[in-house]
Short mmCIF file of C-alpha atoms and ligand atoms in Angstrom, two decimals:
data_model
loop_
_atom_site.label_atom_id
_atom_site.label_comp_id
_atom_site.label_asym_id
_atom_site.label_seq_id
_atom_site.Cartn_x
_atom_site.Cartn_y
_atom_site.Cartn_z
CA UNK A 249 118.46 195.64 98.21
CA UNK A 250 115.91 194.02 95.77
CA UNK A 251 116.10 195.26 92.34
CA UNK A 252 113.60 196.65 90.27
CA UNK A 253 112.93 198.32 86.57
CA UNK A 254 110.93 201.30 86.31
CA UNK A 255 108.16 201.43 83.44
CA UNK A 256 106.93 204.44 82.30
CA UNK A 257 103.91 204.42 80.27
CA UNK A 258 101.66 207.76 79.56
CA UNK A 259 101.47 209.47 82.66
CA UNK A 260 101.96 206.45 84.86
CA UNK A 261 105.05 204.63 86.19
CA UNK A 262 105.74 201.39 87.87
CA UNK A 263 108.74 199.82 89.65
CA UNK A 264 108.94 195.81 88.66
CA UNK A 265 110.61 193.66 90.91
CA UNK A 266 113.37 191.62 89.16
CA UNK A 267 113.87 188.41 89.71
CA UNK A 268 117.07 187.09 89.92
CA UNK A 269 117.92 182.64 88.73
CA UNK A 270 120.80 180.99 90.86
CA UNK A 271 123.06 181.21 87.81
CA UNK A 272 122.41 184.90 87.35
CA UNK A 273 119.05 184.98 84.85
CA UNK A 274 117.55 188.23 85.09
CA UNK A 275 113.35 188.18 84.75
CA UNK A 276 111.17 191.06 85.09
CA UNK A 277 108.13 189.96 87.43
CA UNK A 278 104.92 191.77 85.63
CA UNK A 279 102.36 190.60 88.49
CA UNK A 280 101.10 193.80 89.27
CA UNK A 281 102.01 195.56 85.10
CA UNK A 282 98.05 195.57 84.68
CA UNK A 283 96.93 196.51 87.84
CA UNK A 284 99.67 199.34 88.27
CA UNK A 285 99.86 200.62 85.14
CA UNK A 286 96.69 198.92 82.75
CA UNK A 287 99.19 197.21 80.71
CA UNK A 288 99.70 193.39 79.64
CA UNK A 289 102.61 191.88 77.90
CA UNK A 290 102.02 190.49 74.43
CA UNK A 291 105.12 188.03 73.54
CA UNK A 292 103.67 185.62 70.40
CA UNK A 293 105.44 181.96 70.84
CA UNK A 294 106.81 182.91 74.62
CA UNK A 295 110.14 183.90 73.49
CA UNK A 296 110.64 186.49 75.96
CA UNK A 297 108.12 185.19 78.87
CA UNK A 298 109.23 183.20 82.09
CA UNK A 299 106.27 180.92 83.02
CA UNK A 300 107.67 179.77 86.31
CA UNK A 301 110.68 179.55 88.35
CA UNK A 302 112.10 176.11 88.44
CA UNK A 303 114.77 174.27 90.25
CA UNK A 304 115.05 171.43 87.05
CA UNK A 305 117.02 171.93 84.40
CA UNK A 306 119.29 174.98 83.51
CA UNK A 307 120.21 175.53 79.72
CA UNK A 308 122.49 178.70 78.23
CA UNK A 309 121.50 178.72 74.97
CA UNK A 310 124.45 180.96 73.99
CA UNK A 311 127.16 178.90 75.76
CA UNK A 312 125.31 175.50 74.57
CA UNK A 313 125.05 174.41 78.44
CA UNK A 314 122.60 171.77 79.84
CA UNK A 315 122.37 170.64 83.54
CA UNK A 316 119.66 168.37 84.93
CA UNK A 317 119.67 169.83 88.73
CA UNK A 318 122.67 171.36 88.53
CA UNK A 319 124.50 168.05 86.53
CA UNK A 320 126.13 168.48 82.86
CA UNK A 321 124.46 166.54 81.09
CA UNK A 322 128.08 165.38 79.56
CA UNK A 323 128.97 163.92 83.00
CA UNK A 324 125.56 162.44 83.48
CA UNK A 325 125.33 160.71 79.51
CA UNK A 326 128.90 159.17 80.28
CA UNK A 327 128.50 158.12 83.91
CA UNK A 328 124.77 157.80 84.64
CA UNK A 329 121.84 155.56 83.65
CA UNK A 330 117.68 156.78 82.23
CA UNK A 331 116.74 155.60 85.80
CA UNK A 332 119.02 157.38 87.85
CA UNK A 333 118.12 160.12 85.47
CA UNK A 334 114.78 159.48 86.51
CA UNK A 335 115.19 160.09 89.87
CA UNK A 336 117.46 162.82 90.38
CA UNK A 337 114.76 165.16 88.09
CA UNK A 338 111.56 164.44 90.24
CA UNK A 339 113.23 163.99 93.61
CA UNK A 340 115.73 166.71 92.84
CA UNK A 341 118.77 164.71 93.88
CA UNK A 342 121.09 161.65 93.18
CA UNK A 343 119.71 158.78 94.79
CA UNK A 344 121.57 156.31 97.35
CA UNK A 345 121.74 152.57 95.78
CA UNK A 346 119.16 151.79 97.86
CA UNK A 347 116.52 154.09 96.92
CA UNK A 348 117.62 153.35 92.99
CA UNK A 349 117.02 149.68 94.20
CA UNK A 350 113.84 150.62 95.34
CA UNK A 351 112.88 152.67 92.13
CA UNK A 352 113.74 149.68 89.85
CA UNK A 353 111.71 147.41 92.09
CA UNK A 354 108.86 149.84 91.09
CA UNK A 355 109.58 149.99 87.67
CA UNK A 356 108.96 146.30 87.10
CA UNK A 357 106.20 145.66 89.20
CA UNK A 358 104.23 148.11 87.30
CA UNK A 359 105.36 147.11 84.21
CA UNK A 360 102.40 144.23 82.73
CA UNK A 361 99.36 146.04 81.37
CA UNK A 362 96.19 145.25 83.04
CA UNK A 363 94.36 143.10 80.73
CA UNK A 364 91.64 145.54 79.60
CA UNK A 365 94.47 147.51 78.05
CA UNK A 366 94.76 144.84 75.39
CA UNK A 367 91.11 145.25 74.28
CA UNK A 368 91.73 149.04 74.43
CA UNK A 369 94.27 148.53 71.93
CA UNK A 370 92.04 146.32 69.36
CA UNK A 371 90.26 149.11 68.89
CA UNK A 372 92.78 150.42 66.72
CA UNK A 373 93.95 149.72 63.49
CA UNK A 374 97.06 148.68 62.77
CA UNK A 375 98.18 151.53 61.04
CA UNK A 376 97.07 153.57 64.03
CA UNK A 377 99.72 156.60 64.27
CA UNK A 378 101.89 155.45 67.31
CA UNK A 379 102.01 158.49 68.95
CA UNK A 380 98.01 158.86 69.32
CA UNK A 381 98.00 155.44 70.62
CA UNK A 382 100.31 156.57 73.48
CA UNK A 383 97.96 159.26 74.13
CA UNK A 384 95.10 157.49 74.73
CA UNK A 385 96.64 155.07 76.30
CA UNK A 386 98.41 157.21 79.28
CA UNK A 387 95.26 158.82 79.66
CA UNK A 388 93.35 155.64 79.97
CA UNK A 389 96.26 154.34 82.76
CA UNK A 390 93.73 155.23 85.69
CA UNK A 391 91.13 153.98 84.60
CA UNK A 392 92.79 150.86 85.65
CA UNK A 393 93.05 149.52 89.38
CA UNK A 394 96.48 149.92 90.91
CA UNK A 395 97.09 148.91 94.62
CA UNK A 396 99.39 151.09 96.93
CA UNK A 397 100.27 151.67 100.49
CA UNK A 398 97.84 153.63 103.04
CA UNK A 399 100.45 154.93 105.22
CA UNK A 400 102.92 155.87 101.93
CA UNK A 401 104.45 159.31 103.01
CA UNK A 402 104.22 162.06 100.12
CA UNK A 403 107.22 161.21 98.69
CA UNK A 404 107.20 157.59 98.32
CA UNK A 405 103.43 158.39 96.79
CA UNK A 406 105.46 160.51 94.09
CA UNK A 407 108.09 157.77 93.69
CA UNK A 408 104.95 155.23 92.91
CA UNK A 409 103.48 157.58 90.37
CA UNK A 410 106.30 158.25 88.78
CA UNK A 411 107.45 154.34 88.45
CA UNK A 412 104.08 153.56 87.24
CA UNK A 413 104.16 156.20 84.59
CA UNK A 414 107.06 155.51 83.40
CA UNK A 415 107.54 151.59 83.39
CA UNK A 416 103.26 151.59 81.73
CA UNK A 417 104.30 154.38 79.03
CA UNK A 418 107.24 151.38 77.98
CA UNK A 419 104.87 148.64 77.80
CA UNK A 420 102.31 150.56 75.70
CA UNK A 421 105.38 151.83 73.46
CA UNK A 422 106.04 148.31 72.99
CA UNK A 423 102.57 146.35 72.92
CA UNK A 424 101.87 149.10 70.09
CA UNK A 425 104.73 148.55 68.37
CA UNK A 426 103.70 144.43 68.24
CA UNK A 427 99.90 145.54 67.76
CA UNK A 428 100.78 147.25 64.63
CA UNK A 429 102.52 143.97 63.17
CA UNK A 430 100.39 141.59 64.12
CA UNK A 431 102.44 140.19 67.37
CA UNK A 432 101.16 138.80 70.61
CA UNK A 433 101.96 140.72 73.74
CA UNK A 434 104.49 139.60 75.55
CA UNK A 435 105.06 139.90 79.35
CA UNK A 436 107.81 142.11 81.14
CA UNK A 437 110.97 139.88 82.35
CA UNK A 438 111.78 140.78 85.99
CA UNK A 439 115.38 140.08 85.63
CA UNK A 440 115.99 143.14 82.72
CA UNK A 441 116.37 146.41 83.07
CA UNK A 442 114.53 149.34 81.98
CA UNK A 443 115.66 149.45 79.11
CA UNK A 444 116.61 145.65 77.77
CA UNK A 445 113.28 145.10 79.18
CA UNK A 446 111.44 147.55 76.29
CA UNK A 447 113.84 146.07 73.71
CA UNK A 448 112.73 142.65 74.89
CA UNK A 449 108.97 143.94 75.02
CA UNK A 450 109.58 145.07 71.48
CA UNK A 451 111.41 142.33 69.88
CA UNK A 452 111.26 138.88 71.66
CA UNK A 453 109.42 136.19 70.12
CA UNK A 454 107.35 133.97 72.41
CA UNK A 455 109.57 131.09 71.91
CA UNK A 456 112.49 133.17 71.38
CA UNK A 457 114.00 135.57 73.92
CA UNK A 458 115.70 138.88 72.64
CA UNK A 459 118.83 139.54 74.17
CA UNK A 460 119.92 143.07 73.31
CA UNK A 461 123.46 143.53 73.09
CA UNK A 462 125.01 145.78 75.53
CA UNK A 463 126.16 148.37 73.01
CA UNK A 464 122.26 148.98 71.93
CA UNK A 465 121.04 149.17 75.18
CA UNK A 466 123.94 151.74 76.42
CA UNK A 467 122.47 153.67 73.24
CA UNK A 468 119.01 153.42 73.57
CA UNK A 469 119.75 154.40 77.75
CA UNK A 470 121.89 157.21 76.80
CA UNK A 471 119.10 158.43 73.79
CA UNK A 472 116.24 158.38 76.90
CA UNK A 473 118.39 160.71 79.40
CA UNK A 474 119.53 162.66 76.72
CA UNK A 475 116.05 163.39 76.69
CA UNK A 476 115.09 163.43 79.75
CA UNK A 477 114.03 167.13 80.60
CA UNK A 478 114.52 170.72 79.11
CA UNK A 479 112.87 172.82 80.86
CA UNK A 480 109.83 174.75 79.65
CA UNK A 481 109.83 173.52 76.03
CA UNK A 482 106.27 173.42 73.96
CA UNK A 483 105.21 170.07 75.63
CA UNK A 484 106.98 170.07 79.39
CA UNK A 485 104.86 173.91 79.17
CA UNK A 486 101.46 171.69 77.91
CA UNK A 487 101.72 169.09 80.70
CA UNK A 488 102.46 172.36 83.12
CA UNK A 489 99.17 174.17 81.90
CA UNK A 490 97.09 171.13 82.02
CA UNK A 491 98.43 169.81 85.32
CA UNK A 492 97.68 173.71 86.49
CA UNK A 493 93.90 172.58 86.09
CA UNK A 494 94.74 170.62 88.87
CA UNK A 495 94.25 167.87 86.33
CA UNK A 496 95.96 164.55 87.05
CA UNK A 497 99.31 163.49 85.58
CA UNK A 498 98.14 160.84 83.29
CA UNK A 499 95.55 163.87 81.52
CA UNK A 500 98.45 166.50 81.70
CA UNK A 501 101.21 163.85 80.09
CA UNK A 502 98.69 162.75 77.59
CA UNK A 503 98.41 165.85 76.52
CA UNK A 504 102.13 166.57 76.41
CA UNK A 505 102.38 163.59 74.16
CA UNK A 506 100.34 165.43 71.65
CA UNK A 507 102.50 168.36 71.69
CA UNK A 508 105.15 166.58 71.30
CA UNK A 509 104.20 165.17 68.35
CA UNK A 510 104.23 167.84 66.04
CA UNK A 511 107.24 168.24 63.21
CA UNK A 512 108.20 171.39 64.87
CA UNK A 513 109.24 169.75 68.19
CA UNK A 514 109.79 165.93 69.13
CA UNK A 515 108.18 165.28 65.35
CA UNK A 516 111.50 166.32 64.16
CA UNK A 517 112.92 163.31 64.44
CA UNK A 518 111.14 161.33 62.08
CA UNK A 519 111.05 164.55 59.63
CA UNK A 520 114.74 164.17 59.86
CA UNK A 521 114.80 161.33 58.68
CA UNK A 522 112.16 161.38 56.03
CA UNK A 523 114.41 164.65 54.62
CA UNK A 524 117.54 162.50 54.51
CA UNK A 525 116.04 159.66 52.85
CA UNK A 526 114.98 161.70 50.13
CA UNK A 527 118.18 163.51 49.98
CA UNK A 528 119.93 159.89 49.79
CA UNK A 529 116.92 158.48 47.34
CA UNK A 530 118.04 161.63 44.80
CA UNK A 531 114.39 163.35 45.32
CA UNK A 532 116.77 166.54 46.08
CA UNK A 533 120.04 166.96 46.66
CA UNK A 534 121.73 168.11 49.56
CA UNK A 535 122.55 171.61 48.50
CA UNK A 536 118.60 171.30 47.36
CA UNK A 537 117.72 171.15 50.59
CA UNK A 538 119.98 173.66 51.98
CA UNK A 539 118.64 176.42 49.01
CA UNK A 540 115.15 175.46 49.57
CA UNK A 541 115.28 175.68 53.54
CA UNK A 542 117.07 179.39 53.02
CA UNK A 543 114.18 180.22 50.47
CA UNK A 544 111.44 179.03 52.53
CA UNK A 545 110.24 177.00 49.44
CA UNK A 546 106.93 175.85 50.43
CA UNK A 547 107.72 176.11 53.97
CA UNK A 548 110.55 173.71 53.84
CA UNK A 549 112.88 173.80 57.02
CA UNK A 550 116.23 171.88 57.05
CA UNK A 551 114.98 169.74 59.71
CA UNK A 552 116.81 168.88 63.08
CA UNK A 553 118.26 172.71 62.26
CA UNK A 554 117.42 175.81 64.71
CA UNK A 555 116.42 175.82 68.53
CA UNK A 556 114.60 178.48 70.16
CA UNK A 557 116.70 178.74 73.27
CA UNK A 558 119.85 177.08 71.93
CA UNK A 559 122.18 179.93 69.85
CA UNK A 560 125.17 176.99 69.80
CA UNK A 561 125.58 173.46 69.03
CA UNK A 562 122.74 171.86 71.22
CA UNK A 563 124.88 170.16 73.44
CA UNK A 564 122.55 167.26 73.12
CA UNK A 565 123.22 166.77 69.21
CA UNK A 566 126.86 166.83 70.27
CA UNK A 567 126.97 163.85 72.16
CA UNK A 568 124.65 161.74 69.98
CA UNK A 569 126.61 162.85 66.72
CA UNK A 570 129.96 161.04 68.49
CA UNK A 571 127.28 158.15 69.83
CA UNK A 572 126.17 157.77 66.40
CA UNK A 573 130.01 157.04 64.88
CA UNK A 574 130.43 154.49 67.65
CA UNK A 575 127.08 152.83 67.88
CA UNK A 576 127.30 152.51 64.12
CA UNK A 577 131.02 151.33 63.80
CA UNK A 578 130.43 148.79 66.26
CA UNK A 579 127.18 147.04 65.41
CA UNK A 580 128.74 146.93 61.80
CA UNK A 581 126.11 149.29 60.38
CA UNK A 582 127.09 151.35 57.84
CA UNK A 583 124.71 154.01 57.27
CA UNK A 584 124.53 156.17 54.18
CA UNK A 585 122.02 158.78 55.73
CA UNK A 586 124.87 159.16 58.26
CA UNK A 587 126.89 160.30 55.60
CA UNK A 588 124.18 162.46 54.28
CA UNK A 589 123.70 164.54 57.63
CA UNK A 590 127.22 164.75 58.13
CA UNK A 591 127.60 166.57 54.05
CA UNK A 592 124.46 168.73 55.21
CA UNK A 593 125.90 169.53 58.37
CA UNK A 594 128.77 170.67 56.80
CA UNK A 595 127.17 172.67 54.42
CA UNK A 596 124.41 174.08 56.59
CA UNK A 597 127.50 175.49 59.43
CA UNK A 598 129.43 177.03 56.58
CA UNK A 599 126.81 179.01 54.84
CA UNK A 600 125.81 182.41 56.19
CA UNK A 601 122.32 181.88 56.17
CA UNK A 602 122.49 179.20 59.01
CA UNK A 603 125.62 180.72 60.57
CA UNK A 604 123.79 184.39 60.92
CA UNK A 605 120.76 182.78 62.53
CA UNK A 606 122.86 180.81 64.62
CA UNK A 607 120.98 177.55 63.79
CA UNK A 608 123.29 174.70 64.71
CA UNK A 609 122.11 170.77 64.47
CA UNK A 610 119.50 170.05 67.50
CA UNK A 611 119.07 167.12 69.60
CA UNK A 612 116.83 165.50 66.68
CA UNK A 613 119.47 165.54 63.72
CA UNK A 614 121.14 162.45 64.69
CA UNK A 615 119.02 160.74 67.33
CA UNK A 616 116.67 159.28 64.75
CA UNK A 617 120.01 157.63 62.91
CA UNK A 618 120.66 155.98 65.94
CA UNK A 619 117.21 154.48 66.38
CA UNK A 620 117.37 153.31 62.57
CA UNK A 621 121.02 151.68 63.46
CA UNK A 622 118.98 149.78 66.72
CA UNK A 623 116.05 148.06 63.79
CA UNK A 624 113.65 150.66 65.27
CA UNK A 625 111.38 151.43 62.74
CA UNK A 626 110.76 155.49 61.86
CA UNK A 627 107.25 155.98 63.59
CA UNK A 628 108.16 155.29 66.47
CA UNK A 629 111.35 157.54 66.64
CA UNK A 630 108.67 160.39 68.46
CA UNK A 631 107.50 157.34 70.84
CA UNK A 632 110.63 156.94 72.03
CA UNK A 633 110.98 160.46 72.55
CA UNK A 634 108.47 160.74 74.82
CA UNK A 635 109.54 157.43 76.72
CA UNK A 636 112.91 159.70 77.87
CA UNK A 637 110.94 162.89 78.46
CA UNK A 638 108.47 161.13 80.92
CA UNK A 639 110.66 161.95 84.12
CA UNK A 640 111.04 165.48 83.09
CA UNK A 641 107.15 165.86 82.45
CA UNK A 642 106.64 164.18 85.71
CA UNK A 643 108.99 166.36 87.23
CA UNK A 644 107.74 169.97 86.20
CA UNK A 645 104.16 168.73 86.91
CA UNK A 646 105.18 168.05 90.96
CA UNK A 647 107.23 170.88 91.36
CA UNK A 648 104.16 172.51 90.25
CA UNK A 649 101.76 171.08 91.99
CA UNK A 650 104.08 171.29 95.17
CA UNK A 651 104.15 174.99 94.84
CA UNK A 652 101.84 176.85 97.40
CA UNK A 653 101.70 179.84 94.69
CA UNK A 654 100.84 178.18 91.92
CA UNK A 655 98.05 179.38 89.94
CA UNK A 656 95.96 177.93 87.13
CA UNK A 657 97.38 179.28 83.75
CA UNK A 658 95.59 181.31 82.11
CA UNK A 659 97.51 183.52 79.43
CA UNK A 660 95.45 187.13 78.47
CA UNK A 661 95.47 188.26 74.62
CA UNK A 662 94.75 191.86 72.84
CA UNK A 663 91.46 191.53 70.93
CA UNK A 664 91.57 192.52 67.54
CA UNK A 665 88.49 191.41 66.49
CA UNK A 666 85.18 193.30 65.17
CA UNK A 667 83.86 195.85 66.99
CA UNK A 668 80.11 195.35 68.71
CA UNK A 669 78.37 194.33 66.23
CA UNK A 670 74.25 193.44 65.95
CA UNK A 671 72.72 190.10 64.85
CA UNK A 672 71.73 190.01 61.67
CA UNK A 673 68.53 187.73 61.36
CA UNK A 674 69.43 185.04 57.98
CA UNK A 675 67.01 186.44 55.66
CA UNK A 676 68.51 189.76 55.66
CA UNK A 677 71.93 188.84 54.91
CA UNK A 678 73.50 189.79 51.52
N1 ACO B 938 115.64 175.85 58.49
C1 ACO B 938 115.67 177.04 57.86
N2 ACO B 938 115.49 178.22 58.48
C2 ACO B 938 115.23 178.20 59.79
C3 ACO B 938 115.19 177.00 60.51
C4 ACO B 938 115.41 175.79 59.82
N3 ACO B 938 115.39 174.62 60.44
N4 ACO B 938 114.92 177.28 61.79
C5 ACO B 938 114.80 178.60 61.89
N5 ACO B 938 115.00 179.16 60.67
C6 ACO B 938 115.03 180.60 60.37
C7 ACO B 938 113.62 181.19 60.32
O1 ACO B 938 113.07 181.12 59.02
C8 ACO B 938 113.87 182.61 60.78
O2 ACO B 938 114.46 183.30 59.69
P1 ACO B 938 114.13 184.90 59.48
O3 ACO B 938 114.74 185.57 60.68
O4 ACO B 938 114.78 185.23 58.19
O5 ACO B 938 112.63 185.02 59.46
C9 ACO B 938 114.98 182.44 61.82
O6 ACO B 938 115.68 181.26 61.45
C10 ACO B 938 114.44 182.29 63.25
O7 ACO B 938 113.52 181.21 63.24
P2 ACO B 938 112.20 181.15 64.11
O8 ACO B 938 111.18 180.34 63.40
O9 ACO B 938 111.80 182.52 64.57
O10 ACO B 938 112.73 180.35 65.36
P3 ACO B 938 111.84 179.71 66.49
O11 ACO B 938 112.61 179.86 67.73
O12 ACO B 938 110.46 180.25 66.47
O13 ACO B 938 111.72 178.17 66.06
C11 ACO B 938 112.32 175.91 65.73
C12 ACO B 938 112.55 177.18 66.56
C13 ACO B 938 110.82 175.58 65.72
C14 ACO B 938 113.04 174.74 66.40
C15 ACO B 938 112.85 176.14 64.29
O14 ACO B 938 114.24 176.37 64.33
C16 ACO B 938 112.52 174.97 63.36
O15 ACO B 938 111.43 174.95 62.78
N6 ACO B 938 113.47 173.99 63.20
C17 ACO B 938 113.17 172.81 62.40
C18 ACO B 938 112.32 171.82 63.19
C19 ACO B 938 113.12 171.15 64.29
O16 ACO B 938 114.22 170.65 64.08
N7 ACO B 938 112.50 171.09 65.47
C20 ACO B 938 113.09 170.40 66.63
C21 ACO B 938 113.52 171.39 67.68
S1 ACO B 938 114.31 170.59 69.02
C22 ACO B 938 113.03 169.87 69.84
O17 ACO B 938 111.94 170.36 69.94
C23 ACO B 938 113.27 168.60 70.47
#
C-alpha cells in the first residue's frame, strides 16, 4: 500500500504521498501542500528539498558512498576511462566497444573550433578570467554551423550533442589557455585521446609536439570522472532550471559554468590552493588557519573543508589524496603544499570543531595539487572542473527534458516585504 504522512495544520489535514528512492530514500511529495492545506515549504539553500527524481548518481552522505548509475565510483576511477564515464551517465549504461568506438569518433570530429571562434576570443583580454571565457564561449557553440544526420534516431541525436559539447568545451579550455599567453591555436590530433588530446591542445608547440606521459594523462582522466556528476549540486540544479525553460543545452551549461565558478562550489579549488600557498609563504600558519576558520574571522572558511550532503570523508577526496602521493612520487615532484594539506588535514580531523560538524576534506582539497603537479596553472583549476562535469550536466538536462512531467521551475517565496504602500511624488519626500 502506498505510504503517506499526515499534516495537520489549524483545522485542516492532509495525507502526503511518500516517495520512496531504489536504495530506500524517503521524500515527502508536497504537490498538492498548497492546494490542500494553503501551505508552502520554505527550506533556504534546499537542504531539505528534492527537486526531482533521478536515475544518475546516488550519494550517502553519511556512509561517504558515490555511484554513477548504480557504479562505485572506486571501481569506476580504477577500471574505467572520462569517456566511458561519459557515456554510461547520459545513456544510463556501460557501453559495448563499439558504441565507445563510435563516441570517440565523435569526440574528435567535433573537436577544431570553427574559425569565427578565434575572433570571438580576440575580443578578450588576456587576462580575461578563464572561467567567463568558457561561458561565453559554450553559449556561443550554436551559433556556429554543425552538420548531422536527417534520419539520426533520438538517441544517436543525444550521443552527437553530447560529443560536441564535450570535445568543443576542451578546445575552448585549451585555445583560452594559449590565448591568455600569447600562443597560436593549435589543431586537434586525430590519433590522441580525449584527454592527451587537451594536454596536447594546451601544451604543444607548433613545431614541437607534446607527448604527455601516461602517468599525467591517467591523472588528469581519473580528475575528469572523478568529477563527472553529483547529482543535484548548485550548478547540475542551474543547468536543470535553465534547461526547464526549455532552453537549449549550450544556454543551460553556460550557465552552470557560472555557478560553478563561485569559491563556495567548483571555485574551491583554486581557493584551496591560494589558502595553502599562503599557509606555506608564512602569511598564516596552519593552526592560523584552522583558529580563524573556527572563528569565522572575516568570513574565512578552511577551504576544500565541509560538504552539504557529504557527513564523511567525500569519497572523492579519498581517492585523489592516494592519486596525489603517486602522481607526485612518480613525476618526481615534490610538493610542499602537499605537505601543508596533509598537517591541516590532520589538524582540522582532530579538533572538535571540524569533527562535531562532521566537515571532512571534499573533492577540492587535493584535486587542485594534482593539477599544480601536471604544470597546470591555478586559474584554470575551475576550467577543468567543468571539463569533467560536462557529461553529468548533459546528463541531468536529458533526463529532464525526456521526462513527460517535467515542469518549468519555478520555486515560490514568503514575502516579507512592506505592506501596500502609496507613491510618493519626489518633491514630497523627506
Ligand atoms: N570551514 C569552517 N567552518 C565551516 C566550513 C569550513 N569549510 N564549512 C562549514 N562550516 C561550518 C559552518 O560555519 C556552520 O557552523 P555553525 O553550525 O556553527 O554555524 C556549519 O559548519 C555548517 O555549515 P553550513 O554553511 O551550514 O554548510 P552548508 O551545507 O551550507 O555549506 C559548503 C557547504 C558551502 C561546502 C561549506 O562547507 C563551505 O563553505 N566549505 C568551504 C568551501 C568549499 O570547500 N566548497 C567546495 C564544496 S565541494 C564542491 O562544491 C565541489
Amino acid at each position: 500500500m502506498a505510504r503517506t504522512a499526515k499534516l495537520t495544520f489549524d483545522d485542516r489535514s492532509i495525507d502526503l504521498p511518500i516517495v520512496e528512492g531504489t536504495e530506500g530514500e524517503l521524500g515527502l511529495d508536497i504537490g498538492k501542500l498548497r492546494s490542500g492545506a494553503g501551505l508552502i515549504t520554505l527550506d533556504p539553500g534546499y537542504g531539505n528539498t528534492g527537486s526531482c527524481t533521478s536515475e544518475i548518481t546516488f550519494i550517502d552522505g553519511e556512509k561517504g558512498i558515490l555511484r554513477y548509475r548504480g557504479i562505485p565510483i572506486e571501481q569506476l576511477a580504477k577500471h574505467s576511462t572520462f569517456v566511458e564515464v561519459a557515456w554510461l551517465l547520459i545513456l544510463g549504461r556501460l557501453p559495448k566497444q563499439a558504441e565507445l568506438d563510435d563516441f570517440r569518433e565523435r569526440l574528435g570530429r567535433n573537436a577544431p573550433l570553427h574559425e569565427g571562434f578565434k575572433h570571438l576570443f580576440e575580443g578578450f583580454l588576456a587576462d580575461a578570467p578563464p572561467m567567463a571565457v568558457l561561458s561565453a564561449m559554450i553559449n556561443a557553440i550554436p551559433c556556429f554551423p554543425h552538420t548531422s544526420r536527417d534520419d539520426e534516431s533520438p538517441e544517436e541525436r543525444a550521443i552527437e550533442d553530447a560529443a560536441r559539447l564535450i570535445s568543443k568545451v576542451r578546445s575552448i579550455a585549451a585555445y583560452g589557455y594559449r590565448r591568455a599567453r600569447g600562443l597560436p591555436y593549435l589543431y586537434p590530433d586525430p590519433k590522441l585521446g580525449y584527454v592527451a588530446n587537451f594536454m596536447h591542445l594546451m601544451f604543444s608547440c607548433p613545431y614541437r609536439q607534446h607527448e604527455a606521459s601516461p602517468e599525467m594523462v591517467d591523472a588528469l582522466n581519473l580528475i575528469l570522472l572523478l568529477h563527472a556528476d553529483h547529482e543535484q549540486n548548485c550548478s547540475t540544479s542551474t543547468a536543470r532550471m535553465v534547461g526547464s525553460s526549455q532552453a537549449n543545452i549550450y544556454a543551460s551549461c553556460a550557465a552552470a559554468v557560472g555557478a560553478l565558478w563561485g569559491p563556495l562550489h567548483g571555485g574551491a579549488n583554486v581557493a584551496v590552493l591560494e589558502m595553502l600557498e599562503s599557509i606555506h609563504k608564512g602569511g598564516v600558519s596552519a593552526a592560523d588557519a584552522i583558529k580563524m576558520a573556527k572563528d569565522g574571522t572575516g568570513g574565512f572558511r578552511l577551504m576544500g573543508f565541509g560538504h552539504r550532503v557529504y557527513k564523511n570523508f567525500d569519497p572523492r577526496a579519498r581517492i585523489l589524496k592516494a592519486a596525489a602521493d603517486k602522481v607526485l612520487a612518480q613525476l618526481g615532484v615534490k610538493d610542499p603544499l602537499l605537505d601543508v594539506a596533509r598537517q591541516l588535514e590532520e589538524m582540522a580531523l582532530k579538533d572538535s570543531y571540524f569533527v562535531d560538524r562532521k566537515l571532512y576534506p571534499n573533492v577540492d582539497f587535493y584535486s587542485g595539487i594534482l593539477m599544480r603537479a601536471m604544470g597546470i596553472p591555478t586559474n584554470m583549476f575551475t576550467v577543468i572542473f567543468a571539463m569533467g562535469r560536462m557529461p553529468g550536466w548533459i546528463a541531468q538536462w536529458k533526463e529532464l527534458r525526456d521526462d513527460p512531467k517535467a515542469r518549468i521551475a519555478r520555486p515560490r517565496q514568503i514575502y516579507t516585504g512592506p505592506n501596500e504602500t502609496d507613491y510618493v511624488g519626489i518633491d514630497q519626500r523627506g
